[in-house]
Structure formats: structure tokens, C-alpha cells
mmCIF file of C-alpha atoms in Angstrom:
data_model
loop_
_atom_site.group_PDB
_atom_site.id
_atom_site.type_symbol
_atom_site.label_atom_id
_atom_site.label_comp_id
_atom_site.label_asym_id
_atom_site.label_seq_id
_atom_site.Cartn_x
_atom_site.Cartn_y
_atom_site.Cartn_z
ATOM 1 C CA UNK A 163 -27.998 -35.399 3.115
ATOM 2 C CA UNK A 164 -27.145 -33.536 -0.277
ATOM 3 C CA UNK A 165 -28.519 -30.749 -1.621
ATOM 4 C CA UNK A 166 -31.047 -31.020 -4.317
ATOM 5 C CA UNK A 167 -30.241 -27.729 -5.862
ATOM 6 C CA UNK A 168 -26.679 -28.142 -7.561
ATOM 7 C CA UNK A 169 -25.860 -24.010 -7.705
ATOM 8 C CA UNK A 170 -25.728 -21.678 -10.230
ATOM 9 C CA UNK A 171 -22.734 -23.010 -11.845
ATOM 10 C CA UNK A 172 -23.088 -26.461 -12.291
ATOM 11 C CA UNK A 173 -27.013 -25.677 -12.682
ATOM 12 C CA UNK A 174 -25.883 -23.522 -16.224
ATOM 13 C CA UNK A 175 -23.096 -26.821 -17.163
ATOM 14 C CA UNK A 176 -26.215 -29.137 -17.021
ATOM 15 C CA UNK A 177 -28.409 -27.372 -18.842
ATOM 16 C CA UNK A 178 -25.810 -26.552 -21.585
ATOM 17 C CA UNK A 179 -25.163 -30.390 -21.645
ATOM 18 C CA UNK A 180 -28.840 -30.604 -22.412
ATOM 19 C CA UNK A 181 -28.355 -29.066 -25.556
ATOM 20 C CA UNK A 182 -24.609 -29.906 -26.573
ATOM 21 C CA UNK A 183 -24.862 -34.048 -26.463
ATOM 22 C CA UNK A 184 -20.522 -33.715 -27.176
ATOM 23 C CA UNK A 185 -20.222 -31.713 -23.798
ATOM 24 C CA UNK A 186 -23.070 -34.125 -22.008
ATOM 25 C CA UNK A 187 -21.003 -37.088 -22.994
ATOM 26 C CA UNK A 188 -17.691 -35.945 -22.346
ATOM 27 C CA UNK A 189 -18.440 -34.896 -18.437
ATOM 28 C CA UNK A 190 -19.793 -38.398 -18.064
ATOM 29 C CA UNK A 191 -16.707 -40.283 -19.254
ATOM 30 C CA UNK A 192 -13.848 -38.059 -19.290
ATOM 31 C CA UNK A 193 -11.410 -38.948 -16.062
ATOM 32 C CA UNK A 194 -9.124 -36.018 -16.393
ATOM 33 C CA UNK A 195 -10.847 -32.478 -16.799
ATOM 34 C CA UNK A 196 -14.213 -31.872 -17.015
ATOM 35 C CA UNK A 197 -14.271 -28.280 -15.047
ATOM 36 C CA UNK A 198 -16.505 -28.852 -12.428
ATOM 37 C CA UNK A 199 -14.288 -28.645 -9.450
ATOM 38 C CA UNK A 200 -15.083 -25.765 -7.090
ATOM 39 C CA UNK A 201 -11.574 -24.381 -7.831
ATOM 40 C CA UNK A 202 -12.251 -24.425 -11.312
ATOM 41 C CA UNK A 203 -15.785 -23.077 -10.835
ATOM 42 C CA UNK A 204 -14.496 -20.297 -9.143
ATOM 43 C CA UNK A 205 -11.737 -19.372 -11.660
ATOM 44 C CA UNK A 206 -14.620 -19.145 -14.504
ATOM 45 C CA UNK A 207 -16.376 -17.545 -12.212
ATOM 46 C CA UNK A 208 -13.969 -14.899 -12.128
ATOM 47 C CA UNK A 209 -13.388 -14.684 -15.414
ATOM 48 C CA UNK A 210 -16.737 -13.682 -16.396
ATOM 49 C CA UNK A 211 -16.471 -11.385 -13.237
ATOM 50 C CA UNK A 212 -13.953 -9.633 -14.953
ATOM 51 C CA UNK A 213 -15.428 -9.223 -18.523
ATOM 52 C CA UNK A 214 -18.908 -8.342 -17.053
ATOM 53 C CA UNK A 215 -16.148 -5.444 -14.918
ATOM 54 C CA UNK A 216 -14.755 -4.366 -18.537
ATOM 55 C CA UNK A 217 -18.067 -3.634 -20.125
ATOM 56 C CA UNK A 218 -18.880 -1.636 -16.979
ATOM 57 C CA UNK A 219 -15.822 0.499 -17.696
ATOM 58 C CA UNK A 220 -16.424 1.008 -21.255
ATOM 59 C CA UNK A 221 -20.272 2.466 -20.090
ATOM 60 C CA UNK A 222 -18.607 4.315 -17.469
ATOM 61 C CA UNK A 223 -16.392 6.213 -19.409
ATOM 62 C CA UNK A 224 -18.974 7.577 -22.197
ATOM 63 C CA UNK A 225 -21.237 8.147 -18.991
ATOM 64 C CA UNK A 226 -18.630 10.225 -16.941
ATOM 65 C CA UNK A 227 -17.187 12.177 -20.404
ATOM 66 C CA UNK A 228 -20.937 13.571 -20.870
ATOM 67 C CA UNK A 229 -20.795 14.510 -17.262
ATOM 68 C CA UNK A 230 -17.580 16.153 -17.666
ATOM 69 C CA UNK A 231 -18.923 17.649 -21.267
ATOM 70 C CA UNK A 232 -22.057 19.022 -19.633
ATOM 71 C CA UNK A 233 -20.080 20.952 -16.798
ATOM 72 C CA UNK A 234 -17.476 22.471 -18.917
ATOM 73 C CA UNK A 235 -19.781 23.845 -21.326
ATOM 74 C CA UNK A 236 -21.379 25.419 -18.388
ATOM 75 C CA UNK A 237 -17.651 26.337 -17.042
ATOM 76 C CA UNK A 238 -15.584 27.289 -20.752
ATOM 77 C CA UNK A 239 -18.875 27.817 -22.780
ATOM 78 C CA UNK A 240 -17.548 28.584 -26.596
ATOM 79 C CA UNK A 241 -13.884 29.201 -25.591
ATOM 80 C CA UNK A 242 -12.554 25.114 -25.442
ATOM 81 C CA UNK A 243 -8.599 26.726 -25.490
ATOM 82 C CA UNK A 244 -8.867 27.688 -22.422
ATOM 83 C CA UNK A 245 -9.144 24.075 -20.676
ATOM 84 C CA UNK A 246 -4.935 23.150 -20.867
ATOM 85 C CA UNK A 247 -4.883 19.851 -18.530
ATOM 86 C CA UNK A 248 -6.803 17.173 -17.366
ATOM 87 C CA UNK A 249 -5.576 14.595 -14.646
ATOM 88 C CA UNK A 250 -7.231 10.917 -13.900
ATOM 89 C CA UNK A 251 -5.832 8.151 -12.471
ATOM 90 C CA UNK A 252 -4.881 4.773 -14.369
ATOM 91 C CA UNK A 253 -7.587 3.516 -14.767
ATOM 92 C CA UNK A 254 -8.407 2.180 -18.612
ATOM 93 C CA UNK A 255 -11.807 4.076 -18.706
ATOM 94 C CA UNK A 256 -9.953 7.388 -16.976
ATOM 95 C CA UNK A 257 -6.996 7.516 -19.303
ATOM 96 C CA UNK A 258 -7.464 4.779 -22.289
ATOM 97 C CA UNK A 259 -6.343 6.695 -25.450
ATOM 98 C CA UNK A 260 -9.041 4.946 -27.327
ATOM 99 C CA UNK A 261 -11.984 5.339 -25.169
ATOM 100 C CA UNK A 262 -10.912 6.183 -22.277
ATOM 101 C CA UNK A 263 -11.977 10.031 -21.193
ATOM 102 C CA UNK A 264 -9.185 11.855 -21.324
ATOM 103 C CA UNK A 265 -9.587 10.844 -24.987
ATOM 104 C CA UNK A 266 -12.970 11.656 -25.419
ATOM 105 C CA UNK A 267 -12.578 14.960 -23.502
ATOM 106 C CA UNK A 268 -9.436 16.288 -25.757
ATOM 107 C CA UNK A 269 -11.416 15.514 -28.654
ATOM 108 C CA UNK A 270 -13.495 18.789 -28.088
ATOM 109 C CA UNK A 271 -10.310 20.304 -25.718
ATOM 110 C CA UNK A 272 -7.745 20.203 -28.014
ATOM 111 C CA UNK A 273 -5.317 21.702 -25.314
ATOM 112 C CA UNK A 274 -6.127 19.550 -22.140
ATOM 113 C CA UNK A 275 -3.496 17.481 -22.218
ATOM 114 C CA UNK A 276 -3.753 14.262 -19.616
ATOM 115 C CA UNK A 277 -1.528 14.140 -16.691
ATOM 116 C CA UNK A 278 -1.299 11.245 -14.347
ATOM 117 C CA UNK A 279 -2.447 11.937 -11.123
ATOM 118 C CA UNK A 280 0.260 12.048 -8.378
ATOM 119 C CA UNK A 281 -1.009 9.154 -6.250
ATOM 120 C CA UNK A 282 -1.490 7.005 -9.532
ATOM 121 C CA UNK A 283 2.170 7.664 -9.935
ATOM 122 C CA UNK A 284 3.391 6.909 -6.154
ATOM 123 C CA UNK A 285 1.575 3.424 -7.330
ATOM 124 C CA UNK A 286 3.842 2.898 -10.252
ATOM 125 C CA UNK A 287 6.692 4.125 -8.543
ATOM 126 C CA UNK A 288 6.502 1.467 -5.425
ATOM 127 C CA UNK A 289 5.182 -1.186 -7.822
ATOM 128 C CA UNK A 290 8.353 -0.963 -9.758
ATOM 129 C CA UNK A 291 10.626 -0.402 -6.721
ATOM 130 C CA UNK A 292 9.387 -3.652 -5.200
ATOM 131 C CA UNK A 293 9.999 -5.451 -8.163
ATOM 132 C CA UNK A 294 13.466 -4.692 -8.454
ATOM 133 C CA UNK A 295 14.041 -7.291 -5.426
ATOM 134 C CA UNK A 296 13.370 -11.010 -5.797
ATOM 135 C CA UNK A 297 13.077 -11.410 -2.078
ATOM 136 C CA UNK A 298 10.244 -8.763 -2.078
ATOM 137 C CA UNK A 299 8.329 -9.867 -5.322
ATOM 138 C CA UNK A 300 8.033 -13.562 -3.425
ATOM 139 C CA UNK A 301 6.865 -12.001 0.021
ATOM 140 C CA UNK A 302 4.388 -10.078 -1.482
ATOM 141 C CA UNK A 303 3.381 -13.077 -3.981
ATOM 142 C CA UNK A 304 2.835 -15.068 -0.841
ATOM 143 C CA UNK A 305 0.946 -12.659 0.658
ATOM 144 C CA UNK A 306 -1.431 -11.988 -2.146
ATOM 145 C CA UNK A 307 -2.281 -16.317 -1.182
ATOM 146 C CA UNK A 308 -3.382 -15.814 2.243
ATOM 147 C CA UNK A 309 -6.527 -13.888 1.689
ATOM 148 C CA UNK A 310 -7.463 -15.519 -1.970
ATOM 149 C CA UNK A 311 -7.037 -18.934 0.078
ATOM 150 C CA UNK A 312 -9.717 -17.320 2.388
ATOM 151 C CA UNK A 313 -11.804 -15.715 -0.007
ATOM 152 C CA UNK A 314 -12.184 -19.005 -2.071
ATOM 153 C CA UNK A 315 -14.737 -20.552 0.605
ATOM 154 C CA UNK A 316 -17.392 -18.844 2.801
ATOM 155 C CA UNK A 317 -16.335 -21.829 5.153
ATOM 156 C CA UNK A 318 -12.916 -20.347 5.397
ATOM 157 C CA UNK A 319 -13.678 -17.205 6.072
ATOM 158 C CA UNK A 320 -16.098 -17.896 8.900
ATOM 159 C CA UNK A 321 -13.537 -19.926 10.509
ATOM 160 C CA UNK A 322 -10.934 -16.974 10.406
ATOM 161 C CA UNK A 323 -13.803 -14.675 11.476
ATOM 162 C CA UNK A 324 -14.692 -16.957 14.460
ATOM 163 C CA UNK A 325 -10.782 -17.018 15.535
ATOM 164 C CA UNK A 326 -9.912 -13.122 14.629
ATOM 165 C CA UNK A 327 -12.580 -11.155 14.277
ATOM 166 C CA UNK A 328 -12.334 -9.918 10.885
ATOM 167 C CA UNK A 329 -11.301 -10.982 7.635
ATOM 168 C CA UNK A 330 -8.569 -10.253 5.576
ATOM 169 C CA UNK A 331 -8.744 -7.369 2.699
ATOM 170 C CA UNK A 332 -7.233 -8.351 -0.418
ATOM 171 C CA UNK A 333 -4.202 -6.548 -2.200
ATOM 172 C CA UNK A 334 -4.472 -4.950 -5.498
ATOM 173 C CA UNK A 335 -1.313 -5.571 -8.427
ATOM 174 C CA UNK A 336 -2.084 -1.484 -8.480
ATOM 175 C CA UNK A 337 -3.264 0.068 -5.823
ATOM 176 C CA UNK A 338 -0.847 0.306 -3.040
ATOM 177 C CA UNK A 339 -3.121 1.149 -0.668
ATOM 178 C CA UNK A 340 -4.975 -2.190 -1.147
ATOM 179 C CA UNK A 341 -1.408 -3.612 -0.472
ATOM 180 C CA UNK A 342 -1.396 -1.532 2.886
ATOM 181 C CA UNK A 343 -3.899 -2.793 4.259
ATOM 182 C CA UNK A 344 -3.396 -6.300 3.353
ATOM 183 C CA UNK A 345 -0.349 -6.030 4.972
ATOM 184 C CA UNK A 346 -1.070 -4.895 8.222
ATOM 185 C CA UNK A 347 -3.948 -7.207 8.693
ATOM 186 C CA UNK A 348 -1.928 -10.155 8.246
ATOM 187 C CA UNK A 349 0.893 -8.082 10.914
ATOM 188 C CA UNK A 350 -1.987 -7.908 13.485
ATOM 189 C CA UNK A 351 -3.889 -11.216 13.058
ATOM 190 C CA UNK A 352 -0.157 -13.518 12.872
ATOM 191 C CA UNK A 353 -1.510 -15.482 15.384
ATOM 192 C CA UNK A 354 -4.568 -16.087 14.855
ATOM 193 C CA UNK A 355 -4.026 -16.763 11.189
ATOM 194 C CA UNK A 356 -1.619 -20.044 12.419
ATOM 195 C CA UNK A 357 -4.676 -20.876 14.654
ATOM 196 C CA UNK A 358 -7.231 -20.866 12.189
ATOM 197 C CA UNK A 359 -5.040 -22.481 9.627
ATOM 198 C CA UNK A 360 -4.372 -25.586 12.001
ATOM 199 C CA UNK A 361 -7.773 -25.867 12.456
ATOM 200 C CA UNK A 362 -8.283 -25.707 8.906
ATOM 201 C CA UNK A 363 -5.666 -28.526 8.113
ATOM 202 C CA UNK A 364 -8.057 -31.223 9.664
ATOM 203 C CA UNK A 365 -10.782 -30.404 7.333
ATOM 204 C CA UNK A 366 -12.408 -33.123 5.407
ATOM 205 C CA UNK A 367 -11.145 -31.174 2.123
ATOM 206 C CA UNK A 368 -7.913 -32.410 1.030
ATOM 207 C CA UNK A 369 -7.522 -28.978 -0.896
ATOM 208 C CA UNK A 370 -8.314 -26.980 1.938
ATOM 209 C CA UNK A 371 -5.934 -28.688 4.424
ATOM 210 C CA UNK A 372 -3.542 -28.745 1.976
ATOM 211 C CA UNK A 373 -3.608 -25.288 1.364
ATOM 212 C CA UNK A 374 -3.701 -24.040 4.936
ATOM 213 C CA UNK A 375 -0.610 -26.545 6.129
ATOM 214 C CA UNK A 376 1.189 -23.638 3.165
ATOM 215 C CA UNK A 377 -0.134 -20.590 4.706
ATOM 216 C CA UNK A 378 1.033 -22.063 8.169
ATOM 217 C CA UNK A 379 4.450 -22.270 6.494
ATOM 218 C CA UNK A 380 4.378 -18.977 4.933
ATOM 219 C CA UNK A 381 3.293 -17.096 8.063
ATOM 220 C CA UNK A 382 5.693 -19.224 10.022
ATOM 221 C CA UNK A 383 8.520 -18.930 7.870
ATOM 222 C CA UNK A 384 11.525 -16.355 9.185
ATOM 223 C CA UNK A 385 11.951 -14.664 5.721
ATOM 224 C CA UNK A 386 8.257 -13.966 5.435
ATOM 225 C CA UNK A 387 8.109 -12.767 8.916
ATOM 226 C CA UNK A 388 11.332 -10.203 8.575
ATOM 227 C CA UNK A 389 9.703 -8.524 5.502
ATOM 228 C CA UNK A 390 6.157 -8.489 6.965
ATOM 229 C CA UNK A 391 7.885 -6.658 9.858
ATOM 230 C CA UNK A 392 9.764 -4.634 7.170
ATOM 231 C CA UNK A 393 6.526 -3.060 5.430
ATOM 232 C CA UNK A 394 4.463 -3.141 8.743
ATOM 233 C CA UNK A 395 6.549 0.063 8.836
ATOM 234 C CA UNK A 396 6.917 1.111 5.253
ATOM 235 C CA UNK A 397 2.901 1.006 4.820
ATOM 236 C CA UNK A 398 1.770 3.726 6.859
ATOM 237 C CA UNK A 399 4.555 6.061 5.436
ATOM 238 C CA UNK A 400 2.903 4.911 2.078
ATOM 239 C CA UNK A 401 -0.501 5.323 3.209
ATOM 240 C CA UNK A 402 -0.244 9.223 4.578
ATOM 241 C CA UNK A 403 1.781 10.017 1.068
ATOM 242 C CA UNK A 404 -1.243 8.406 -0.923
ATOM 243 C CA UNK A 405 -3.486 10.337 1.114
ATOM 244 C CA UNK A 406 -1.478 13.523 0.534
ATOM 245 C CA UNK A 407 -1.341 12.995 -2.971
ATOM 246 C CA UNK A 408 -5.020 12.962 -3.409
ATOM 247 C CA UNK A 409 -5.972 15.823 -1.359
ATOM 248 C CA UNK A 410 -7.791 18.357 -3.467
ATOM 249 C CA UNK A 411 -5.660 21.264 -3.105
ATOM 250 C CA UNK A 412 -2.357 19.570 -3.597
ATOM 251 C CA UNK A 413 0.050 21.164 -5.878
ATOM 252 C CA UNK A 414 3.454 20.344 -7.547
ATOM 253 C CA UNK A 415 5.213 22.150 -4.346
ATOM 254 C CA UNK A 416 2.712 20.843 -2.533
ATOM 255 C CA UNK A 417 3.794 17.253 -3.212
ATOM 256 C CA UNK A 418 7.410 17.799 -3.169
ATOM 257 C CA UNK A 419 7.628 18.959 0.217
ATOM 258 C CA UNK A 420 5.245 15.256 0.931
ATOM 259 C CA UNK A 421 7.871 13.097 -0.888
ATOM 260 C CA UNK A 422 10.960 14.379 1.047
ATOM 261 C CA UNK A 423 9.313 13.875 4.260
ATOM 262 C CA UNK A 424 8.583 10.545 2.454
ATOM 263 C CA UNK A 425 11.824 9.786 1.471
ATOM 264 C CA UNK A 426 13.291 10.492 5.282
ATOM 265 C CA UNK A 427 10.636 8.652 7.074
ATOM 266 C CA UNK A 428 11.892 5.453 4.777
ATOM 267 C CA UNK A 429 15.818 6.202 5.153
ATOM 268 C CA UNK A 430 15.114 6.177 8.905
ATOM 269 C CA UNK A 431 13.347 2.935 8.534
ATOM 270 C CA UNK A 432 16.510 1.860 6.749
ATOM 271 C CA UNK A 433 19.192 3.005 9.090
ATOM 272 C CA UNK A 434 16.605 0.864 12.031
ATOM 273 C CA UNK A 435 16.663 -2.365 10.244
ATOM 274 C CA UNK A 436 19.623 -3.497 12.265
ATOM 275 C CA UNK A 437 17.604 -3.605 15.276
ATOM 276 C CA UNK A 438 14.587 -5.349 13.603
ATOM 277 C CA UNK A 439 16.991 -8.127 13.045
ATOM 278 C CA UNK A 440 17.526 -8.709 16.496
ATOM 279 C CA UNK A 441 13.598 -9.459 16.757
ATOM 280 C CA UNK A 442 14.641 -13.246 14.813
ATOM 281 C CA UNK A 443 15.471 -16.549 16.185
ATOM 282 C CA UNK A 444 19.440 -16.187 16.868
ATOM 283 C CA UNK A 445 20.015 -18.815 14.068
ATOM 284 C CA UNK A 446 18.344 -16.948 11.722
ATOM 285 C CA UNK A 447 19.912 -13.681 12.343
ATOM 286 C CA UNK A 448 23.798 -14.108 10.591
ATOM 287 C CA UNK A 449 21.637 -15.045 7.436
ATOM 288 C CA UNK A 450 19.456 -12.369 7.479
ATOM 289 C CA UNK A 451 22.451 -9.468 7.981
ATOM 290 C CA UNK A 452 24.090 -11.114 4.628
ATOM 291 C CA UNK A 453 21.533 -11.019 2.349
ATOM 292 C CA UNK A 454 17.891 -9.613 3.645
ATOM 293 C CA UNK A 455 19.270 -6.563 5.619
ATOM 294 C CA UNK A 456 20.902 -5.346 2.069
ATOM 295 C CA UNK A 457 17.914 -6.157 -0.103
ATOM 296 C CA UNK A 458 15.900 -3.951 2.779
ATOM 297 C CA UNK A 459 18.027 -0.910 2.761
ATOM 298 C CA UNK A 460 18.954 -1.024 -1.091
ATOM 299 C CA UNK A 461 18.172 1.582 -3.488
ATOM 300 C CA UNK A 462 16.536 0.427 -6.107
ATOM 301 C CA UNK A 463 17.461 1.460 -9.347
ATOM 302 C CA UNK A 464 15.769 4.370 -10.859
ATOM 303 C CA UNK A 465 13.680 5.118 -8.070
ATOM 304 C CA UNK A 466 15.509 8.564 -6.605
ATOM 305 C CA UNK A 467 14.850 9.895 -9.589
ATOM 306 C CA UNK A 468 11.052 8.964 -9.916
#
């Protein structure tokens, strides 16, 4: 039996169509878009998501720079010379030079120059680094698919639930950390991923069993499954240096002495990648000691000296 109430969504498209008869007319003739699918519904969705998200920012920042007014004038009182640096993250309402605070801020603190934060740079540093490799940029594009696939249906997500327990964070084009743990969720729940994505293949939705028959292939394939391995070890490494990076007392010696201990733990993980080869299939393995083992202990360029 279907439901009477059509949701939110289509709920708003019928009403408009109420008062546009050109929109009301073309939904009920046109046979190839009308934008009422739910994959559709949820791009829009997303959309206005993310313009509702950008107002936010633009009221945060004019919120947060009174804050930050309020306590330095407590702080510096009548001598603003005396504030020389101010350090934010990347975030467009932190460090916008037209609104952002760091803007607002030096407007009064002439001197306070911005610096990004450490951690913020560690994120630009591995962004970059991974992009340098075509092999990497598609195993982490294919990763970024197997929790949107999830996170496009509540359906989907209670099936993974019911077969692993948890669900699957998603990873951020920014924050590495987001990347971490998308990472190692998908390392621990391997199996259980191919189980509830067979499952999911029956489904009555062609999109949906579509779509998981992919992820099966993804998860399954050898490539995808050496570089998951890969970063299942990079990731922590990353995740105590982000940590480090943000701790309140951390200095510039502070964070030098974190990114050589850094730098070791990955040139270990590069000198061991010969022995994570011999976790493949034996047919894969010549392949991979051609072409993926060098792409895994490469340097990219220009990241020794960021």
C-alpha cells in the first residue's frame, strides 16, 4: 500500500507546480528529466544543504570575530601593536580575506598577521602528495563511493548495520582525518561490506543492485585491496601527527621533532611494502612489484620540502 504523504521534496515540487502551470505541465509529459528521482532529490537536496552551510559560515565568522574582539580588548586594551599573529585553520569563515576573521581581526590588529595552522597544513601537504599518483587519486575516489552509496538510503545503511555493526564515516576532500577513518572502517568491515553488498544486489531497486554489484567489485578488486592495505598503515601515522599538530602547546620545534618521527614511521612503511605484496593472490603479485610497489614507495614531488 503507498504512502499518502509524498515527502518533503516532492510535497514542495507539487505545490510549486500549483502555481507555475509551465513546470505542472512539463512533469506530466516530459519522458526524459523531470527531477523527481530519489537520486536527483537527494543531489538538490544537498545542494541547498550546502548553501544553507555557507550562510552559517558567513554568521559564524562576524559572531566568532566579536568574540575574539571582546577578549582582546580585555587582553591588549588600547595597545592593538602588540597582537603580531593569528593562526586558524582553512576554513573560509577562519581565514577568508574578505570576511573571513583573520580579516576582520587585522582590521583593528594591524600586525597579526594570519598563519595557517600546522595541522591545516599536514592536510594540504597529504592532499597534494596523494594526488601526485593516479593509482592513489582512483583508490581514494572509489573509496569516497562506498559510504555515499550507503548514506544515499536509510535502507542501506540498516542493512550494513544489521551485517557489521556500524556504519561507515564519510571522508572529507580536506580533512585527512575524515579520510582516516574512512579508511580503516572499510579495512575492518572488508567482509562484511561484500556480504551486505550481495545482499543488496537482489534488491527490488535496479539502482541499488546496480550500485552494490560496483562496490563488490571495488572491495574485491586486488588493486583496491593492496592500497587499502597500504594506508591501513599510513593512517594512524597521519592520525597521531594531526593530533600532535593541534595540541595547544605545540611549537615550531615542537612540530619538527613530530614530522621526522613522521617521516621515519612512513620510510619504514616503505622499505615493508615488499612483504605486503606477498599478502596477494600469486598472479597478482609480478604486476603489483612493476608498477604499484613503485607508486607506494615514491617520493612525490615537492613533498620533502613541505
Amino acid at each position: 500500500m503507498s504512502s499518502k504523504n509524498p515527502g518533503v521534496f516532492r510535497g514542495l515540487v507539487d505545490f510549486a507546480c500549483e502555481l507555475d502551470s509551465s513546470l505542472d505541465a512539463h512533469l506530466k509529459t516530459a519522458t526524459v528529466f523531470k527531477g523527481t528521482s530519489k537520486s536527483i532529490q537527494n543531489e538538490l537536496l544537498e545542494s541547498m544543504l550546502e548553501i544553507c552551510k555557507n550562510k552559517i559560515k558567513e554568521e559564524t565568522a562576524e559572531a566568532l570575530s566579536s568574540v575574539l574582539h571582546k577578549e582582546l580588548q580585555t587582553l591588549i586594551g588600547d595597545c592593538p601593536h602588540k597582537l603580531i599573529a593569528q593562526t586558524y585553520d582553512g576554513a573560509a569563515p577562519l581565514s577568508g580575506v574578505n570576511k573571513g576573521v583573520q580579516t576582520r581581526i587585522k582590521e583593528v590588529y594591524i600586525n597579526a598577521h594570519f598563519i595557517h595552522c600546522y595541522a591545516h597544513q599536514l592536510n594540504l601537504i597529504l592532499g597534494k602528495a596523494t594526488s601526485q599518483n593516479t593509482n592513489v587519486r582512483v583508490f581514494f575516489n572509489s573509496l569516497s563511493g562506498i559510504p555515499a552509496f550507503f548514506s544515499k538510503s536509510p535502507q542501506r545503511m540498516a542493512a550494513l548495520e544489521n551485517v557489521a555493526g556500524h556504519r561507515i564515516p564519510r571522508p572529507s576532500a580536506t580533512r585527512w582525518n575524515f579520510k582516516s577513518r574512512t579508511v580503516n572502517a572499510v579495512h575492518e568491515m572488508k567482509d562484511a561490506l561484500i556480504e551486505c553488498c550481495s545482499t543488496l544486489e537482489a534488491s527490488n531497486s535496479r539502482e541499488t543492485g546496480s550500485a552494490a554489484a560496483g562496490i563488490k567489485r571495488i572491495v574485491n578488486d586486488p588493486e583496491f585491496e593492496f592500497w587499502l592495505e597500504f594506508f591501513s598503515k599510513v593512517m594512524p601515522h597521519v592520525d597521531i601527527m594531526f593530533s600532535q599538530l593541534q595540541s595547544r602547546n605545540i611549537d615550531a620545534a615542537k612540530a619538527n621533532a613530530s614530522l621526522k618521527v613522521f617521516n621515519s614511521a612512513v620510510q619504514k612503511l616503505r622499505d615493508e611494502c615488499d612483504a605486503m605484496v606477498l599478502l596477494l593472490p600469486p598472479e597478482q603479485k609480478r604486476k603489483f612489484k612493476t608498477d604499484k610497489l613503485v607508486a607506494a614507495k615514491e617520493q612525490p614531488d615537492g613533498a620533502e620540502e613541505a
